[in-house]
Amino acid sequence: MIYFVGAGPGDPEMITLKGYRLLQEAGLVIYTGSLINPQILEYAREGARLVNSATLELEEIVEQMLTFHQEGGTVVRLHTGDASLYGAIGEQMEELERRRAPYTVVPGISSFLAAAASMKKEYTVPGGSQTVIVTRMEGRTPVPEKENLASLATHGASMVIFLSAGMVKQVQEELLRGYSPETPVAVVYKASWPDEKTVRGTLGNLEAITREAGITRTALILVGDFLDKTGQSLLYHREFSHGYRESQDGS
Ligand code: SAH
């Protein structure tokens, strides 16, 4: 069998039990070298073949997975965070389907969830934005015109920007077309790693704080009032009843 496994954000304990078990069973592990914590590879069994996908093209990756699978081995394709976000997993799955190879996807903790944990914040504060926009600045990979940062910014929603720490000046300019300069921002570098670094500020000084911290990659930019707000959820409010609990006054 071939398994796509989300390795989590970096901390080797932030992989699922299923992913951990599959890693122990696999004879071939293909991993994204630039972002996978090498400590996670230590879960692989003795003698397993470990291949860094950074040096491979799509065809070579698929070829290696298929050959190993046809010989009866278990293959783990490790992606950072969760494979459904900016992981280019789609093209690999398509290729496997074309060749009628069976595969399974095991989810992981995305870095944007680890970033909220590091900041000790909730993206959906009661009374605040109830929407999280997960996006990126356009780079070599195009972003559809309707999804440019400036127009997404007009919603005032909680926002997480991937793959854009190296273009922070542009990010700031675009966002200022929708959010006010006082909007709280945070930049989270290597969430959950030992060398994690976080900085906070306002949108008006996003570029400055990122530059001062020396952050240029492997970071997420978080934007929105949720970084300052706390609210009380109706879910736990005394006068609010729901399916599991009667309120104090029986309403
Ligand atoms: N699938 C991954 C994202 C891969 S794209 C996930 O779910 O997290 C790579 C980008 O993800 C990086 O450029 C950075 O923006 C972000 N990233 C990945 N790991 C990170 C981490 N531990 N801390 C902060 N950002 C991270």
CSV table of C-alpha atoms and ligand atoms in Angstrom, one decimal:
chain,number,residue,atom,x,y,z
A,1,MET,CA,0.0,0.0,0.0
A,2,ILE,CA,1.0,3.6,-0.6
A,3,TYR,CA,0.3,6.1,2.2
A,4,PHE,CA,0.4,9.9,2.0
A,5,VAL,CA,1.1,10.9,5.6
A,6,GLY,CA,0.9,14.4,7.1
A,7,ALA,CA,4.0,14.7,9.3
A,8,GLY,CA,2.7,17.6,11.3
A,9,PRO,CA,4.3,21.0,11.8
A,10,GLY,CA,7.7,19.9,13.0
A,11,ASP,CA,7.5,18.7,16.6
A,12,PRO,CA,8.0,14.9,16.3
A,13,GLU,CA,5.3,14.3,18.8
A,14,MET,CA,2.8,16.1,16.6
A,15,ILE,CA,2.3,13.3,14.1
A,16,THR,CA,-0.9,11.1,14.4
A,17,LEU,CA,-0.6,7.6,15.9
A,18,LYS,CA,-1.6,6.2,12.5
A,19,GLY,CA,1.2,8.1,10.8
A,20,TYR,CA,3.7,7.0,13.4
A,21,ARG,CA,2.7,3.4,13.0
A,22,LEU,CA,2.9,3.5,9.2
A,23,LEU,CA,6.3,5.1,9.4
A,24,GLN,CA,7.5,2.2,11.5
A,25,GLU,CA,6.1,-0.3,9.0
A,26,ALA,CA,7.3,1.4,5.8
A,27,GLY,CA,10.2,0.0,3.7
A,28,LEU,CA,10.3,3.2,1.6
A,29,VAL,CA,9.9,6.7,3.0
A,30,ILE,CA,9.9,9.7,0.6
A,31,TYR,CA,9.9,13.0,2.5
A,32,THR,CA,9.9,16.7,1.8
A,33,GLY,CA,13.5,17.4,2.8
A,34,SER,CA,13.2,21.1,3.2
A,35,LEU,CA,10.6,21.1,5.9
A,36,ILE,CA,10.4,17.7,7.6
A,37,ASN,CA,12.1,17.5,11.0
A,38,PRO,CA,14.8,14.8,10.6
A,39,GLN,CA,13.8,13.5,14.1
A,40,ILE,CA,10.6,12.2,12.6
A,41,LEU,CA,12.6,10.0,10.2
A,42,GLU,CA,14.0,8.2,13.2
A,43,TYR,CA,10.6,6.5,13.6
A,44,ALA,CA,11.3,4.6,10.4
A,45,ARG,CA,12.5,1.1,10.9
A,46,GLU,CA,16.0,-0.1,10.6
A,47,GLY,CA,17.0,-0.6,6.9
A,48,ALA,CA,14.1,1.4,5.5
A,49,ARG,CA,15.0,3.4,2.5
A,50,LEU,CA,14.7,7.2,3.1
A,51,VAL,CA,14.5,9.4,0.1
A,52,ASN,CA,14.5,13.2,0.0
A,53,SER,CA,12.0,14.3,-2.6
A,54,ALA,CA,13.6,17.7,-3.0
A,55,THR,CA,16.0,16.3,-5.6
A,56,LEU,CA,13.3,14.3,-7.5
A,57,GLU,CA,10.8,15.2,-10.2
A,58,LEU,CA,7.1,14.1,-10.0
A,59,GLU,CA,7.7,11.1,-12.3
A,60,GLU,CA,10.6,9.9,-10.4
A,61,ILE,CA,8.7,10.1,-7.1
A,62,VAL,CA,5.7,8.2,-8.5
A,63,GLU,CA,8.0,5.6,-10.2
A,64,GLN,CA,9.8,4.9,-6.9
A,65,MET,CA,6.6,4.5,-5.0
A,66,LEU,CA,5.1,2.2,-7.6
A,67,THR,CA,8.1,0.0,-8.0
A,68,PHE,CA,8.3,-0.5,-4.3
A,69,HIS,CA,4.6,-1.1,-3.9
A,70,GLN,CA,4.6,-3.7,-6.7
A,71,GLU,CA,7.3,-5.5,-4.9
A,72,GLY,CA,4.9,-5.8,-2.0
A,73,GLY,CA,6.4,-3.1,0.2
A,74,THR,CA,4.7,-0.4,2.3
A,75,VAL,CA,5.4,3.1,1.1
A,76,VAL,CA,5.0,6.3,3.1
A,77,ARG,CA,5.1,9.7,1.3
A,78,LEU,CA,5.6,12.2,4.1
A,79,HIS,CA,4.3,15.7,3.7
A,80,THR,CA,4.8,18.6,6.2
A,81,GLY,CA,1.8,19.7,8.2
A,82,ASP,CA,-1.3,18.3,6.4
A,83,ALA,CA,-0.9,17.2,2.8
A,84,SER,CA,-4.0,19.0,1.6
A,85,LEU,CA,-2.5,22.4,2.0
A,86,TYR,CA,0.2,23.5,-0.5
A,87,GLY,CA,1.6,20.0,-0.6
A,88,ALA,CA,1.3,19.3,-4.4
A,89,ILE,CA,-0.2,16.0,-3.4
A,90,GLY,CA,-2.9,16.2,-6.1
A,91,GLU,CA,-0.6,15.6,-9.0
A,92,GLN,CA,0.9,12.6,-7.2
A,93,MET,CA,-2.5,11.1,-6.5
A,94,GLU,CA,-3.6,11.7,-10.1
A,95,GLU,CA,-0.6,9.9,-11.4
A,96,LEU,CA,-1.2,7.0,-9.1
A,97,GLU,CA,-4.8,6.8,-10.1
A,98,ARG,CA,-3.8,6.8,-13.8
A,99,ARG,CA,-1.7,3.8,-13.1
A,100,ARG,CA,-4.4,2.2,-10.9
A,101,ALA,CA,-2.2,2.1,-7.8
A,102,PRO,CA,-4.1,2.0,-4.5
A,103,TYR,CA,-3.3,4.7,-1.9
A,104,THR,CA,-4.6,6.2,1.3
A,105,VAL,CA,-4.2,9.7,2.8
A,106,VAL,CA,-3.5,10.2,6.5
A,107,PRO,CA,-4.1,13.7,7.7
A,108,GLY,CA,-1.7,15.8,9.8
A,109,ILE,CA,-1.6,18.9,11.9
A,110,SER,CA,-1.2,21.8,9.6
A,111,SER,CA,1.3,24.5,10.6
A,112,PHE,CA,-1.5,27.0,10.7
A,113,LEU,CA,-3.0,25.1,13.6
A,114,ALA,CA,0.3,24.8,15.4
A,115,ALA,CA,0.8,28.6,14.9
A,116,ALA,CA,-2.5,29.3,16.7
A,117,ALA,CA,-1.4,27.0,19.5
A,118,SER,CA,2.0,28.8,19.8
A,119,MET,CA,0.2,32.2,19.9
A,120,LYS,CA,-2.4,30.8,22.4
A,121,LYS,CA,-5.1,32.3,20.2
A,122,GLU,CA,-8.3,31.1,18.6
A,123,TYR,CA,-9.1,32.1,15.0
A,124,THR,CA,-12.8,32.2,15.7
A,125,VAL,CA,-13.3,34.3,18.8
A,126,PRO,CA,-17.0,34.5,19.8
A,127,GLY,CA,-18.3,37.9,18.7
A,128,GLY,CA,-15.4,38.3,16.3
A,129,SER,CA,-14.7,36.9,12.9
A,130,GLN,CA,-16.1,33.4,12.4
A,131,THR,CA,-14.1,32.8,9.2
A,132,VAL,CA,-10.5,31.8,8.7
A,133,ILE,CA,-9.0,32.6,5.3
A,134,VAL,CA,-6.0,30.4,4.5
A,135,THR,CA,-4.1,31.8,1.5
A,136,ARG,CA,-0.8,32.8,0.0
A,137,MET,CA,0.7,35.6,-1.9
A,138,GLU,CA,1.2,34.9,-5.6
A,139,GLY,CA,4.7,33.7,-6.3
A,140,ARG,CA,5.7,31.3,-9.0
A,141,THR,CA,2.4,29.5,-8.4
A,142,PRO,CA,-0.4,31.8,-9.7
A,143,VAL,CA,-3.3,32.7,-7.4
A,144,PRO,CA,-6.7,33.4,-9.1
A,145,GLU,CA,-7.4,37.1,-9.6
A,146,LYS,CA,-10.5,37.1,-7.3
A,147,GLU,CA,-8.4,35.8,-4.5
A,148,ASN,CA,-5.7,38.5,-4.4
A,149,LEU,CA,-4.8,39.5,-0.8
A,150,ALA,CA,-6.3,43.0,-1.2
A,151,SER,CA,-9.8,41.7,-2.0
A,152,LEU,CA,-9.6,38.9,0.6
A,153,ALA,CA,-8.6,41.6,3.1
A,154,THR,CA,-11.9,43.5,2.6
A,155,HIS,CA,-13.7,40.7,4.6
A,156,GLY,CA,-11.8,41.6,7.8
A,157,ALA,CA,-11.7,37.9,8.6
A,158,SER,CA,-9.0,36.1,10.5
A,159,MET,CA,-6.3,35.3,7.9
A,160,VAL,CA,-3.3,33.0,7.7
A,161,ILE,CA,-0.8,33.5,4.9
A,162,PHE,CA,1.4,30.7,3.9
A,163,LEU,CA,4.6,30.8,1.7
A,164,SER,CA,4.9,34.6,1.8
A,165,ALA,CA,7.4,35.6,4.5
A,166,GLY,CA,9.9,36.4,1.8
A,167,MET,CA,7.4,38.9,0.2
A,168,VAL,CA,6.3,40.6,3.3
A,169,LYS,CA,6.5,44.1,1.9
A,170,GLN,CA,4.0,43.3,-0.8
A,171,VAL,CA,1.8,41.4,1.6
A,172,GLN,CA,1.6,44.5,3.9
A,173,GLU,CA,0.8,46.7,0.9
A,174,GLU,CA,-2.0,44.5,-0.3
A,175,LEU,CA,-3.5,43.9,3.1
A,176,LEU,CA,-3.6,47.6,3.9
A,177,ARG,CA,-6.1,48.0,1.0
A,178,GLY,CA,-8.6,46.1,3.2
A,179,TYR,CA,-7.6,46.0,6.9
A,180,SER,CA,-6.7,49.1,8.9
A,181,PRO,CA,-3.0,49.7,9.8
A,182,GLU,CA,-3.9,49.0,13.5
A,183,THR,CA,-5.0,45.4,12.8
A,184,PRO,CA,-2.9,43.0,14.9
A,185,VAL,CA,-0.5,40.7,13.1
A,186,ALA,CA,1.9,38.0,14.1
A,187,VAL,CA,4.6,36.2,12.3
A,188,VAL,CA,5.3,32.6,13.4
A,189,TYR,CA,8.6,31.1,12.3
A,190,LYS,CA,8.9,27.3,12.6
A,191,ALA,CA,5.9,26.7,14.8
A,192,SER,CA,6.4,23.8,17.2
A,193,TRP,CA,10.2,23.5,16.4
A,194,PRO,CA,12.8,24.1,19.1
A,195,ASP,CA,13.9,27.2,17.3
A,196,GLU,CA,10.4,28.6,16.9
A,197,LYS,CA,10.2,32.4,16.9
A,198,THR,CA,7.1,34.6,17.0
A,199,VAL,CA,6.8,38.3,16.7
A,200,ARG,CA,3.7,40.5,17.0
A,201,GLY,CA,2.8,43.9,15.8
A,202,THR,CA,0.3,45.8,13.8
A,203,LEU,CA,-0.3,45.6,10.0
A,204,GLY,CA,1.3,49.1,9.7
A,205,ASN,CA,4.7,47.7,10.9
A,206,LEU,CA,4.4,44.1,9.6
A,207,GLU,CA,7.4,44.5,7.3
A,208,ALA,CA,9.6,46.1,10.0
A,209,ILE,CA,8.9,43.5,12.7
A,210,THR,CA,9.5,40.6,10.2
A,211,ARG,CA,12.8,42.2,9.0
A,212,GLU,CA,14.0,42.9,12.5
A,213,ALA,CA,13.4,39.3,13.5
A,214,GLY,CA,15.3,38.1,10.5
A,215,ILE,CA,12.4,35.9,9.3
A,216,THR,CA,12.4,35.3,5.6
A,217,ARG,CA,11.0,31.7,5.2
A,218,THR,CA,9.2,28.8,6.9
A,219,ALA,CA,6.8,31.2,8.5
A,220,LEU,CA,3.2,32.1,8.6
A,221,ILE,CA,1.7,35.6,8.7
A,222,LEU,CA,-1.4,35.8,10.9
A,223,VAL,CA,-3.7,38.8,10.6
A,224,GLY,CA,-6.8,39.8,12.3
A,225,ASP,CA,-8.5,41.1,15.5
A,226,PHE,CA,-8.5,37.6,16.9
A,227,LEU,CA,-4.9,38.2,18.0
A,228,ASP,CA,-6.1,40.7,20.5
A,229,LYS,CA,-9.6,39.6,21.3
A,230,THR,CA,-11.1,37.3,23.8
A,231,GLY,CA,-14.7,36.6,23.9
A,232,GLN,CA,-17.2,34.4,25.7
A,233,SER,CA,-18.6,31.6,23.7
A,234,LEU,CA,-22.4,31.1,23.9
A,235,LEU,CA,-21.6,27.5,24.1
A,236,TYR,CA,-20.5,27.8,27.7
A,237,HIS,CA,-22.7,30.7,28.6
A,238,ARG,CA,-25.0,30.1,31.5
A,239,GLU,CA,-28.2,31.3,29.8
A,240,PHE,CA,-27.7,29.4,26.7
A,241,SER,CA,-28.9,25.8,26.3
A,242,HIS,CA,-28.0,23.4,23.6
A,243,GLY,CA,-28.4,19.8,22.8
A,244,TYR,CA,-26.2,18.6,25.7
A,245,ARG,CA,-27.0,20.9,28.5
A,246,GLU,CA,-30.0,22.7,29.9
A,247,SER,CA,-29.5,26.4,30.9
A,248,GLN,CA,-29.9,27.6,34.4
A,249,ASP,CA,-33.4,29.0,33.7
A,250,GLY,CA,-34.4,26.0,31.7
A,251,SER,CA,-34.7,28.0,28.4
B,1,SAH,N1,1.3,21.4,4.1
B,1,SAH,C1,2.0,22.3,5.0
B,1,SAH,C2,2.3,23.6,4.2
B,1,SAH,C3,3.4,23.3,3.2
B,1,SAH,S1,3.8,24.8,2.3
B,1,SAH,C4,1.1,22.6,6.2
B,1,SAH,O1,0.0,22.1,6.3
B,1,SAH,O2,1.6,23.3,7.1
B,1,SAH,C5,5.2,25.4,3.2
B,1,SAH,C6,4.9,26.6,3.9
B,1,SAH,O3,4.1,26.3,5.1
B,1,SAH,C7,6.1,27.4,4.5
B,1,SAH,O4,6.6,28.3,3.5
B,1,SAH,C8,5.4,28.1,5.6
B,1,SAH,O5,4.7,29.2,5.2
B,1,SAH,C9,4.5,27.1,6.2
B,1,SAH,N2,5.0,26.3,7.2
B,1,SAH,C10,5.3,25.0,7.2
B,1,SAH,N3,5.7,24.5,8.4
B,1,SAH,C11,5.7,25.6,9.2
B,1,SAH,C12,6.0,25.8,10.6
B,1,SAH,N4,6.4,24.8,11.4
B,1,SAH,N5,5.9,27.1,11.1
B,1,SAH,C13,5.5,28.1,10.3
B,1,SAH,N6,5.2,28.0,9.0
B,1,SAH,C14,5.3,26.7,8.5
